[in-house]
PDB file of C-alpha atoms in Angstrom:
ATOM      1  CA  ALA Y   1      18.153  -9.696  -8.023  1.00 50.00           C
ATOM      2  CA  GLY Y   2      17.087 -13.199  -7.015  1.00 63.00           C
ATOM      3  CA  ASP Y   3      16.220 -12.135  -3.448  1.00 81.00           C
ATOM      4  CA  ARG Y   4      12.491 -12.862  -3.453  1.00 89.00           C
ATOM      5  CA  PHE Y   5      10.480 -10.761  -0.991  1.00 93.00           C
ATOM      6  CA  PRO Y   6       6.706 -11.010  -1.497  1.00 96.00           C
ATOM      7  CA  ILE Y   7       4.522  -8.199  -0.178  1.00 96.00           C
ATOM      8  CA  ILE Y   8       0.733  -8.066  -0.075  1.00 97.00           C
ATOM      9  CA  GLY Y   9      -1.214  -5.023   1.129  1.00 97.00           C
ATOM     10  CA  MET Y  10      -4.844  -4.763   2.197  1.00 96.00           C
ATOM     11  CA  CYS Y  11      -6.908  -1.598   2.666  1.00 96.00           C
ATOM     12  CA  MET Y  12      -4.510   0.944   4.181  1.00 96.00           C
ATOM     13  CA  GLY Y  13      -1.623  -1.319   3.192  1.00 97.00           C
ATOM     14  CA  HIS Y  14      -2.811  -0.981  -0.421  1.00 98.00           C
ATOM     15  CA  GLU Y  15      -2.820   2.804  -0.002  1.00 98.00           C
ATOM     16  CA  TRP Y  16       0.681   2.812   1.485  1.00 97.00           C
ATOM     17  CA  MET Y  17       2.070   0.717  -1.370  1.00 98.00           C
ATOM     18  CA  MET Y  18       0.769   3.250  -3.889  1.00 98.00           C
ATOM     19  CA  THR Y  19       2.155   6.044  -1.722  1.00 98.00           C
ATOM     20  CA  PHE Y  20       5.642   4.510  -1.516  1.00 97.00           C
ATOM     21  CA  ALA Y  21       5.713   3.932  -5.270  1.00 97.00           C
ATOM     22  CA  SER Y  22       4.661   7.518  -5.970  1.00 97.00           C
ATOM     23  CA  GLY Y  23       7.402   9.114  -3.852  1.00 96.00           C
ATOM     24  CA  MET Y  24       4.755  11.424  -2.406  1.00 97.00           C
ATOM     25  CA  GLU Y  25       3.354  11.881   1.082  1.00 96.00           C
ATOM     26  CA  ARG Y  26       0.236   9.825   1.764  1.00 95.00           C
ATOM     27  CA  ASP Y  27      -1.979  12.881   2.309  1.00 95.00           C
ATOM     28  CA  GLU Y  28      -0.731  14.342  -0.988  1.00 96.00           C
ATOM     29  CA  LEU Y  29      -1.729  11.261  -2.952  1.00 97.00           C
ATOM     30  CA  ILE Y  30      -4.550   9.310  -1.303  1.00 97.00           C
ATOM     31  CA  GLU Y  31      -7.939  10.877  -1.971  1.00 97.00           C
ATOM     32  CA  TRP Y  32     -11.135  11.238   0.042  1.00 96.00           C
ATOM     33  CA  GLY Y  33     -14.722  10.959  -1.111  1.00 92.00           C
ATOM     34  CA  PHE Y  34     -15.277   7.225  -1.643  1.00 94.00           C
ATOM     35  CA  ASP Y  35     -18.526   5.934  -0.165  1.00 92.00           C
ATOM     36  CA  ALA Y  36     -17.240   2.428   0.459  1.00 94.00           C
ATOM     37  CA  GLU Y  37     -17.485   1.903   4.206  1.00 91.00           C
ATOM     38  CA  ASP Y  38     -19.095  -1.395   5.196  1.00 89.00           C
ATOM     39  CA  TYR Y  39     -20.175  -2.374   1.685  1.00 92.00           C
ATOM     40  CA  ASN Y  40     -19.692  -5.405  -0.541  1.00 95.00           C
ATOM     41  CA  ILE Y  41     -18.696  -4.132  -3.972  1.00 97.00           C
ATOM     42  CA  PRO Y  42     -18.003  -6.275  -7.086  1.00 98.00           C
ATOM     43  CA  LEU Y  43     -14.627  -6.039  -8.798  1.00 98.00           C
ATOM     44  CA  GLU Y  44     -14.472  -4.738 -12.358  1.00 98.00           C
ATOM     45  CA  PHE Y  45     -11.411  -6.384 -13.862  1.00 98.00           C
ATOM     46  CA  THR Y  46      -9.058  -4.724 -16.302  1.00 98.00           C
ATOM     47  CA  ASP Y  47      -7.841  -6.679 -19.325  1.00 97.00           C
ATOM     48  CA  PHE Y  48      -4.517  -7.108 -17.559  1.00 97.00           C
ATOM     49  CA  GLY Y  49      -6.279  -8.398 -14.467  1.00 97.00           C
ATOM     50  CA  LEU Y  50      -8.362 -10.921 -16.407  1.00 97.00           C
ATOM     51  CA  GLU Y  51      -5.647 -12.245 -18.657  1.00 96.00           C
ATOM     52  CA  LYS Y  52      -2.130 -11.562 -17.400  1.00 96.00           C
ATOM     53  CA  SER Y  53      -2.089 -10.924 -13.674  1.00 97.00           C
ATOM     54  CA  TYR Y  54      -0.713 -13.441 -11.191  1.00 96.00           C
ATOM     55  CA  THR Y  55      -3.599 -12.774  -8.818  1.00 96.00           C
ATOM     56  CA  PHE Y  56      -6.579 -13.201 -11.140  1.00 97.00           C
ATOM     57  CA  GLY Y  57      -5.372 -14.045 -14.643  1.00 96.00           C
ATOM     58  CA  GLY Y  58      -7.018 -17.160 -16.049  1.00 94.00           C
ATOM     59  CA  ARG Y  59      -8.659 -18.005 -12.715  1.00 96.00           C
ATOM     60  CA  THR Y  60     -12.193 -18.014 -14.074  1.00 96.00           C
ATOM     61  CA  LYS Y  61     -13.957 -19.311 -10.958  1.00 97.00           C
ATOM     62  CA  LEU Y  62     -12.207 -16.757  -8.772  1.00 97.00           C
ATOM     63  CA  GLN Y  63     -13.117 -14.022 -11.237  1.00 97.00           C
ATOM     64  CA  GLU Y  64     -16.776 -15.099 -11.227  1.00 97.00           C
ATOM     65  CA  VAL Y  65     -16.966 -14.948  -7.419  1.00 97.00           C
ATOM     66  CA  LEU Y  66     -15.308 -11.546  -7.191  1.00 98.00           C
ATOM     67  CA  GLN Y  67     -17.657 -10.027  -9.768  1.00 98.00           C
ATOM     68  CA  LYS Y  68     -20.506 -10.629  -7.304  1.00 97.00           C
ATOM     69  CA  LYS Y  69     -21.309  -8.435  -4.303  1.00 96.00           C
ATOM     70  CA  ILE Y  70     -18.779 -10.259  -2.156  1.00 96.00           C
ATOM     71  CA  PRO Y  71     -15.563  -8.165  -1.791  1.00 97.00           C
ATOM     72  CA  TYR Y  72     -15.906  -6.345   1.533  1.00 95.00           C
ATOM     73  CA  ASN Y  73     -14.862  -2.676   1.644  1.00 96.00           C
ATOM     74  CA  HIS Y  74     -14.399  -0.461   4.663  1.00 93.00           C
ATOM     75  CA  HIS Y  75     -12.754   2.763   3.557  1.00 95.00           C
ATOM     76  CA  LYS Y  76     -13.435   6.398   2.751  1.00 95.00           C
ATOM     77  CA  ARG Y  77     -10.065   7.020   1.118  1.00 96.00           C
ATOM     78  CA  GLY Y  78      -8.472   5.506  -1.947  1.00 97.00           C
ATOM     79  CA  LEU Y  79      -7.201   6.433  -5.388  1.00 98.00           C
ATOM     80  CA  LYS Y  80      -9.158   7.149  -8.564  1.00 98.00           C
ATOM     81  CA  PRO Y  81      -7.979   5.227 -11.641  1.00 98.00           C
ATOM     82  CA  GLU Y  82      -7.175   8.477 -13.443  1.00 98.00           C
ATOM     83  CA  THR Y  83      -4.958   9.629 -10.560  1.00 98.00           C
ATOM     84  CA  PHE Y  84      -3.198   6.252 -10.540  1.00 98.00           C
ATOM     85  CA  LEU Y  85      -2.544   6.458 -14.276  1.00 98.00           C
ATOM     86  CA  ALA Y  86      -1.307  10.065 -14.015  1.00 98.00           C
ATOM     87  CA  THR Y  87       1.305   9.268 -11.354  1.00 98.00           C
ATOM     88  CA  PRO Y  88       4.523   8.013 -13.015  1.00 95.00           C
ATOM     89  CA  GLY Y  89       6.049   6.417  -9.926  1.00 96.00           C
ATOM     90  CA  ILE Y  90       2.998   4.216  -9.514  1.00 98.00           C
ATOM     91  CA  THR Y  91       2.633   3.254 -13.167  1.00 98.00           C
ATOM     92  CA  ASP Y  92       6.354   2.428 -13.361  1.00 97.00           C
ATOM     93  CA  MET Y  93       5.808  -0.253 -10.711  1.00 98.00           C
ATOM     94  CA  PHE Y  94       2.147  -1.313 -10.773  1.00 98.00           C
ATOM     95  CA  GLU Y  95      -0.717  -2.272 -13.082  1.00 98.00           C
ATOM     96  CA  ILE Y  96      -4.387  -1.927 -12.118  1.00 98.00           C
ATOM     97  CA  THR Y  97      -5.974  -5.369 -11.948  1.00 98.00           C
ATOM     98  CA  SER Y  98      -9.442  -4.204 -10.894  1.00 98.00           C
ATOM     99  CA  THR Y  99     -11.503  -1.136 -10.108  1.00 98.00           C
ATOM    100  CA  SER Y 100     -14.691  -0.793  -8.084  1.00 98.00           C
ATOM    101  CA  VAL Y 101     -17.367   1.854  -7.737  1.00 97.00           C
ATOM    102  CA  GLY Y 102     -18.495   3.217  -4.380  1.00 94.00           C
ATOM    103  CA  ASN Y 103     -22.105   3.903  -3.495  1.00 92.00           C
ATOM    104  CA  ASN Y 104     -21.718   7.521  -4.578  1.00 93.00           C
ATOM    105  CA  GLY Y 105     -20.653   6.478  -8.091  1.00 95.00           C
ATOM    106  CA  THR Y 106     -16.956   7.283  -7.644  1.00 96.00           C
ATOM    107  CA  ALA Y 107     -14.564   4.662  -9.014  1.00 97.00           C
ATOM    108  CA  PHE Y 108     -11.415   3.627  -7.173  1.00 98.00           C
ATOM    109  CA  VAL Y 109      -8.493   1.279  -7.773  1.00 98.00           C
ATOM    110  CA  SER Y 110      -9.529  -1.851  -5.885  1.00 98.00           C
ATOM    111  CA  SER Y 111      -6.639  -4.190  -6.788  1.00 98.00           C
ATOM    112  CA  MET Y 112      -3.182  -3.826  -8.297  1.00 98.00           C
ATOM    113  CA  GLU Y 113      -0.079  -5.876  -8.994  1.00 98.00           C
ATOM    114  CA  ALA Y 114       3.555  -5.250  -9.882  1.00 98.00           C
ATOM    115  CA  ARG Y 115       4.161  -5.035 -13.610  1.00 97.00           C
ATOM    116  CA  ASP Y 116       7.253  -7.234 -13.280  1.00 96.00           C
ATOM    117  CA  PHE Y 117       5.857  -9.772 -10.846  1.00 96.00           C
ATOM    118  CA  GLU Y 118       8.725 -12.230 -11.278  1.00 93.00           C
ATOM    119  CA  THR Y 119      11.153  -9.639  -9.927  1.00 94.00           C
ATOM    120  CA  TYR Y 120       8.752  -7.833  -7.585  1.00 95.00           C
ATOM    121  CA  PRO Y 121       6.038 -10.146  -6.195  1.00 97.00           C
ATOM    122  CA  PHE Y 122       3.978  -7.237  -4.859  1.00 98.00           C
ATOM    123  CA  TRP Y 123       0.169  -7.028  -4.988  1.00 98.00           C
ATOM    124  CA  SER Y 124      -2.597  -5.411  -3.004  1.00 98.00           C
ATOM    125  CA  PHE Y 125      -6.325  -4.939  -2.439  1.00 98.00           C
ATOM    126  CA  GLN Y 126      -8.324  -1.926  -1.246  1.00 98.00           C
ATOM    127  CA  TRP Y 127     -10.922  -4.443  -0.025  1.00 98.00           C
ATOM    128  CA  HIS Y 128     -10.724  -7.171   2.639  1.00 96.00           C
ATOM    129  CA  PRO Y 129     -10.635 -10.804   1.438  1.00 96.00           C
ATOM    130  CA  GLU Y 130      -9.736 -11.967   4.957  1.00 93.00           C
ATOM    131  CA  LYS Y 131     -13.070 -10.846   6.410  1.00 92.00           C
ATOM    132  CA  CYS Y 132     -15.173 -13.596   4.807  1.00 92.00           C
ATOM    133  CA  PRO Y 133     -13.861 -16.562   6.821  1.00 92.00           C
ATOM    134  CA  TYR Y 134     -12.946 -14.729  10.018  1.00 88.00           C
ATOM    135  CA  GLU Y 135     -15.076 -11.694  10.889  1.00 87.00           C
ATOM    136  CA  TYR Y 136     -18.190 -12.723  12.812  1.00 84.00           C
ATOM    137  CA  ALA Y 137     -18.570  -9.903  15.349  1.00 79.00           C
ATOM    138  CA  VAL Y 138     -22.228  -9.117  16.118  1.00 78.00           C
ATOM    139  CA  LEU Y 139     -24.063  -6.081  17.422  1.00 76.00           C
ATOM    140  CA  GLU Y 140     -24.228  -6.229  21.192  1.00 75.00           C
ATOM    141  CA  GLY Y 141     -27.319  -8.065  22.426  1.00 79.00           C
ATOM    142  CA  THR Y 142     -28.244  -9.332  18.942  1.00 80.00           C
ATOM    143  CA  ASP Y 143     -27.274 -12.014  16.467  1.00 79.00           C
ATOM    144  CA  GLN Y 144     -26.874  -9.448  13.673  1.00 78.00           C
ATOM    145  CA  PHE Y 145     -23.395  -9.240  12.181  1.00 77.00           C
ATOM    146  CA  ARG Y 146     -21.680  -5.954  12.964  1.00 74.00           C
ATOM    147  CA  GLN Y 147     -20.170  -5.801   9.491  1.00 74.00           C
ATOM    148  CA  ASP Y 148     -21.806  -6.601   6.178  1.00 83.00           C
ATOM    149  CA  THR Y 149     -19.498  -9.534   5.463  1.00 89.00           C
ATOM    150  CA  VAL Y 150     -20.467 -12.435   3.194  1.00 93.00           C
ATOM    151  CA  HIS Y 151     -19.822 -15.861   4.747  1.00 92.00           C
ATOM    152  CA  THR Y 152     -20.833 -18.191   1.936  1.00 95.00           C
ATOM    153  CA  ASP Y 153     -18.798 -21.239   0.887  1.00 96.00           C
ATOM    154  CA  GLU Y 154     -17.646 -19.528  -2.300  1.00 97.00           C
ATOM    155  CA  SER Y 155     -16.553 -16.364  -0.476  1.00 97.00           C
ATOM    156  CA  THR Y 156     -14.566 -18.420   2.032  1.00 97.00           C
ATOM    157  CA  ARG Y 157     -12.897 -20.437  -0.732  1.00 97.00           C
ATOM    158  CA  MET Y 158     -12.037 -17.159  -2.475  1.00 98.00           C
ATOM    159  CA  ALA Y 159     -10.311 -15.841   0.670  1.00 97.00           C
ATOM    160  CA  PHE Y 160      -8.249 -18.975   1.140  1.00 97.00           C
ATOM    161  CA  GLU Y 161      -7.272 -19.127  -2.526  1.00 97.00           C
ATOM    162  CA  LEU Y 162      -5.899 -15.592  -2.318  1.00 97.00           C
ATOM    163  CA  ALA Y 163      -4.143 -16.397   0.954  1.00 97.00           C
ATOM    164  CA  GLN Y 164      -2.588 -19.501  -0.599  1.00 97.00           C
ATOM    165  CA  GLN Y 165      -1.168 -17.379  -3.411  1.00 97.00           C
ATOM    166  CA  PHE Y 166       0.777 -15.415  -0.828  1.00 96.00           C
ATOM    167  CA  VAL Y 167       1.879 -18.588   0.973  1.00 96.00           C
ATOM    168  CA  GLU Y 168       3.229 -20.033  -2.276  1.00 96.00           C
ATOM    169  CA  GLU Y 169       5.230 -16.877  -2.953  1.00 95.00           C
ATOM    170  CA  ALA Y 170       6.506 -16.747   0.637  1.00 94.00           C
ATOM    171  CA  LYS Y 171       7.847 -20.303   0.267  1.00 94.00           C
ATOM    172  CA  LYS Y 172      10.172 -18.992  -2.441  1.00 93.00           C
ATOM    173  CA  SER Y 173      11.698 -16.425  -0.083  1.00 93.00           C
ATOM    174  CA  ASN Y 174      14.934 -17.006   1.835  1.00 92.00           C
ATOM    175  CA  HIS Y 175      13.936 -14.501   4.506  1.00 90.00           C
ATOM    176  CA  ALA Y 176      13.135 -15.639   8.040  1.00 87.00           C
ATOM    177  CA  TYR Y 177      11.611 -13.725  10.931  1.00 87.00           C
ATOM    178  CA  THR Y 178      14.079 -13.421  13.821  1.00 90.00           C
ATOM    179  CA  ARG Y 179      13.111 -10.299  15.776  1.00 88.00           C
ATOM    180  CA  PHE Y 180      10.883 -12.106  18.268  1.00 87.00           C
ATOM    181  CA  LYS Y 181      12.141 -10.213  21.309  1.00 85.00           C
ATOM    182  CA  LYS Y 182      11.582  -6.725  19.910  1.00 83.00           C
ATOM    183  CA  TYR Y 183       8.456  -7.549  17.892  1.00 82.00           C
ATOM    184  CA  PRO Y 184       6.763 -10.625  19.416  1.00 85.00           C
ATOM    185  CA  ILE Y 185       4.400 -12.703  17.299  1.00 85.00           C
ATOM    186  CA  ILE Y 186       0.828 -11.501  17.798  1.00 83.00           C
ATOM    187  CA  TRP Y 187      -0.363 -14.795  19.312  1.00 83.00           C
ATOM    188  CA  ASN Y 188       1.707 -14.042  22.432  1.00 85.00           C
ATOM    189  CA  TYR Y 189      -0.847 -11.417  23.476  1.00 86.00           C
ATOM    190  CA  PRO Y 190      -4.243 -11.860  25.168  1.00 89.00           C
ATOM    191  CA  ILE Y 191      -7.236 -12.031  22.828  1.00 87.00           C
ATOM    192  CA  ALA Y 192     -10.475 -10.164  23.485  1.00 85.00           C
ATOM    193  CA  ARG Y 193     -13.778 -10.083  21.618  1.00 78.00           C
ATOM    194  CA  THR Y 194     -15.634  -6.842  20.927  1.00 75.00           C
ATOM    195  CA  SER Y 195     -18.890  -5.863  19.288  1.00 69.00           C
ATOM    196  CA  TYR Y 196     -16.932  -4.465  16.342  1.00 73.00           C
ATOM    197  CA  PHE Y 197     -14.205  -7.049  15.720  1.00 79.00           C
ATOM    198  CA  GLN Y 198     -14.313 -10.788  16.262  1.00 78.00           C
ATOM    199  CA  GLN Y 199     -10.871 -10.618  17.865  1.00 82.00           C
ATOM    200  CA  ILE Y 200      -8.511  -7.946  19.081  1.00 85.00           C
ATOM    201  CA  PHE Y 201      -5.136  -8.489  20.702  1.00 85.00           C
ATOM    202  CA  LEU Y 202      -4.248  -6.589  23.870  1.00 85.00           C
ATOM    203  CA  THR Y 203      -0.609  -5.661  23.489  1.00 78.00           C
ATOM    204  CA  ASP Y 204       1.835  -4.247  25.989  1.00 68.00           C
ATOM    205  CA  ASP Y 205       3.100  -0.679  25.576  1.00 60.00           C
ATOM    206  CA  ALA Y 206       6.633  -2.040  25.810  1.00 46.00           C
ATOM    207  CA  HIS Y 207       6.348  -2.765  22.090  1.00 46.00           C
ATOM    208  CA  PRO Y 208       5.220   0.572  20.594  1.00 47.00           C
ATOM    209  CA  ASN Y 209       6.243  -0.370  17.061  1.00 44.00           C
ATOM    210  CA  ALA Y 210       4.239  -3.565  16.788  1.00 41.00           C
ATOM    211  CA  GLY Y 211       1.375  -1.930  14.846  1.00 42.00           C
ATOM    212  CA  GLN Y 212      -0.969  -1.341  17.744  1.00 39.00           C
ATOM    213  CA  SER Y 213      -3.325   1.563  18.307  1.00 37.00           C
ATOM    214  CA  LYS Y 214      -4.067   3.170  21.657  1.00 38.00           C
ATOM    215  CA  SER Y 215      -7.300   2.370  23.424  1.00 37.00           C
ATOM    216  CA  LEU Y 216      -8.972   3.193  26.707  1.00 30.00           C
ATOM    217  CA  ARG Y 217      -7.799  -0.070  28.283  1.00 38.00           C
ATOM    218  CA  GLY Y 218      -5.483   1.264  30.992  1.00 40.00           C
ATOM    219  CA  ASN Y 219      -1.909   0.858  29.878  1.00 39.00           C
ATOM    220  CA  LYS Y 220      -2.844  -1.629  27.185  1.00 44.00           C
ATOM    221  CA  SER Y 221      -2.994  -1.104  23.443  1.00 44.00           C
ATOM    222  CA  VAL Y 222      -5.142  -2.801  20.832  1.00 45.00           C
ATOM    223  CA  ALA Y 223      -3.945  -4.606  17.730  1.00 46.00           C
ATOM    224  CA  HIS Y 224      -6.732  -5.716  15.387  1.00 45.00           C
ATOM    225  CA  VAL Y 225      -6.611  -9.219  14.007  1.00 42.00           C
ATOM    226  CA  GLU Y 226      -6.744  -7.875  10.430  1.00 41.00           C
ATOM    227  CA  SER Y 227      -3.242  -6.917   9.302  1.00 36.00           C
ATOM    228  CA  GLU Y 228      -3.210  -4.312   6.574  1.00 35.00           C
ATOM    229  CA  THR Y 229       0.183  -5.152   5.115  1.00 34.00           C
ATOM    230  CA  THR Y 230       1.818  -8.557   5.326  1.00 36.00           C
ATOM    231  CA  ILE Y 231       5.503  -9.112   4.649  1.00 33.00           C
ATOM    232  CA  ALA Y 232       7.327 -12.431   4.438  1.00 31.00           C
TER     233      ALA Y 232
END
C-alpha cells in the first residue's frame, strides 16, 4: 500500500497483462482470429471508459480523435469482450474502457484499466498510440509508408497526451532504475533503419534478457523501438 508502481502495456504487453491477471497461460487465454494487422480502427468506448476511466474519462477531445480511424492496430491475437468478462481473474482487476472491431467483424478488447486505479495504476492498449508521431518507415525505393499510420496533428497530440498520462503517474513513484550494467538503457546501442521500422536497435548478445529478438545480423540481436510494456 502506498508504493505506487504504474504499468502501461501496448499490443502484446496488453495481452500479457490480461494473461497475468487471469492466472492462465497466454496460449490458453489469448485468442486468434482478429483481422487487425496494419489497420486503423476506431475505439468504441464503454460507459466506464467515457465517464470514469483515468485514461479517457471526461477527455472529450481525446475521445473524439480516438473514435476516428486513427488508432493503429497490428495484431492477429487478442481477447473477445465476452471472454474478458467470463474470466474472473481479469474482471477482479480490470475494466474494459474500449472495444474495437477487426475487418472480419470480430470484436476485441482494445483498451482496459485497473478498477482500483488509485491503488493499481495499470492500463493498456491493444493498439499502438506511439506509432503516430514516430513510425515513418517507407517501402524500399518508394515514398509510401510501410505501415498504415496516421500522422496528422490531432493523432500526434493524442499520442503525446497518452504518454504524458504515464509520465505524470511515473512522477508519483519512488522507484528508480539502477540495473544499468545488466540491462543497459536502449540508447546505448547502435540504431539502424529498415524498410519495416523507422528505427531498430542492434543489441549485443551479452544481454539476452533485454527484450531483443534474434535476427540474421551475425552475432547481433534486434530490439524494436516500440516497447510493448513500459514499467516505471
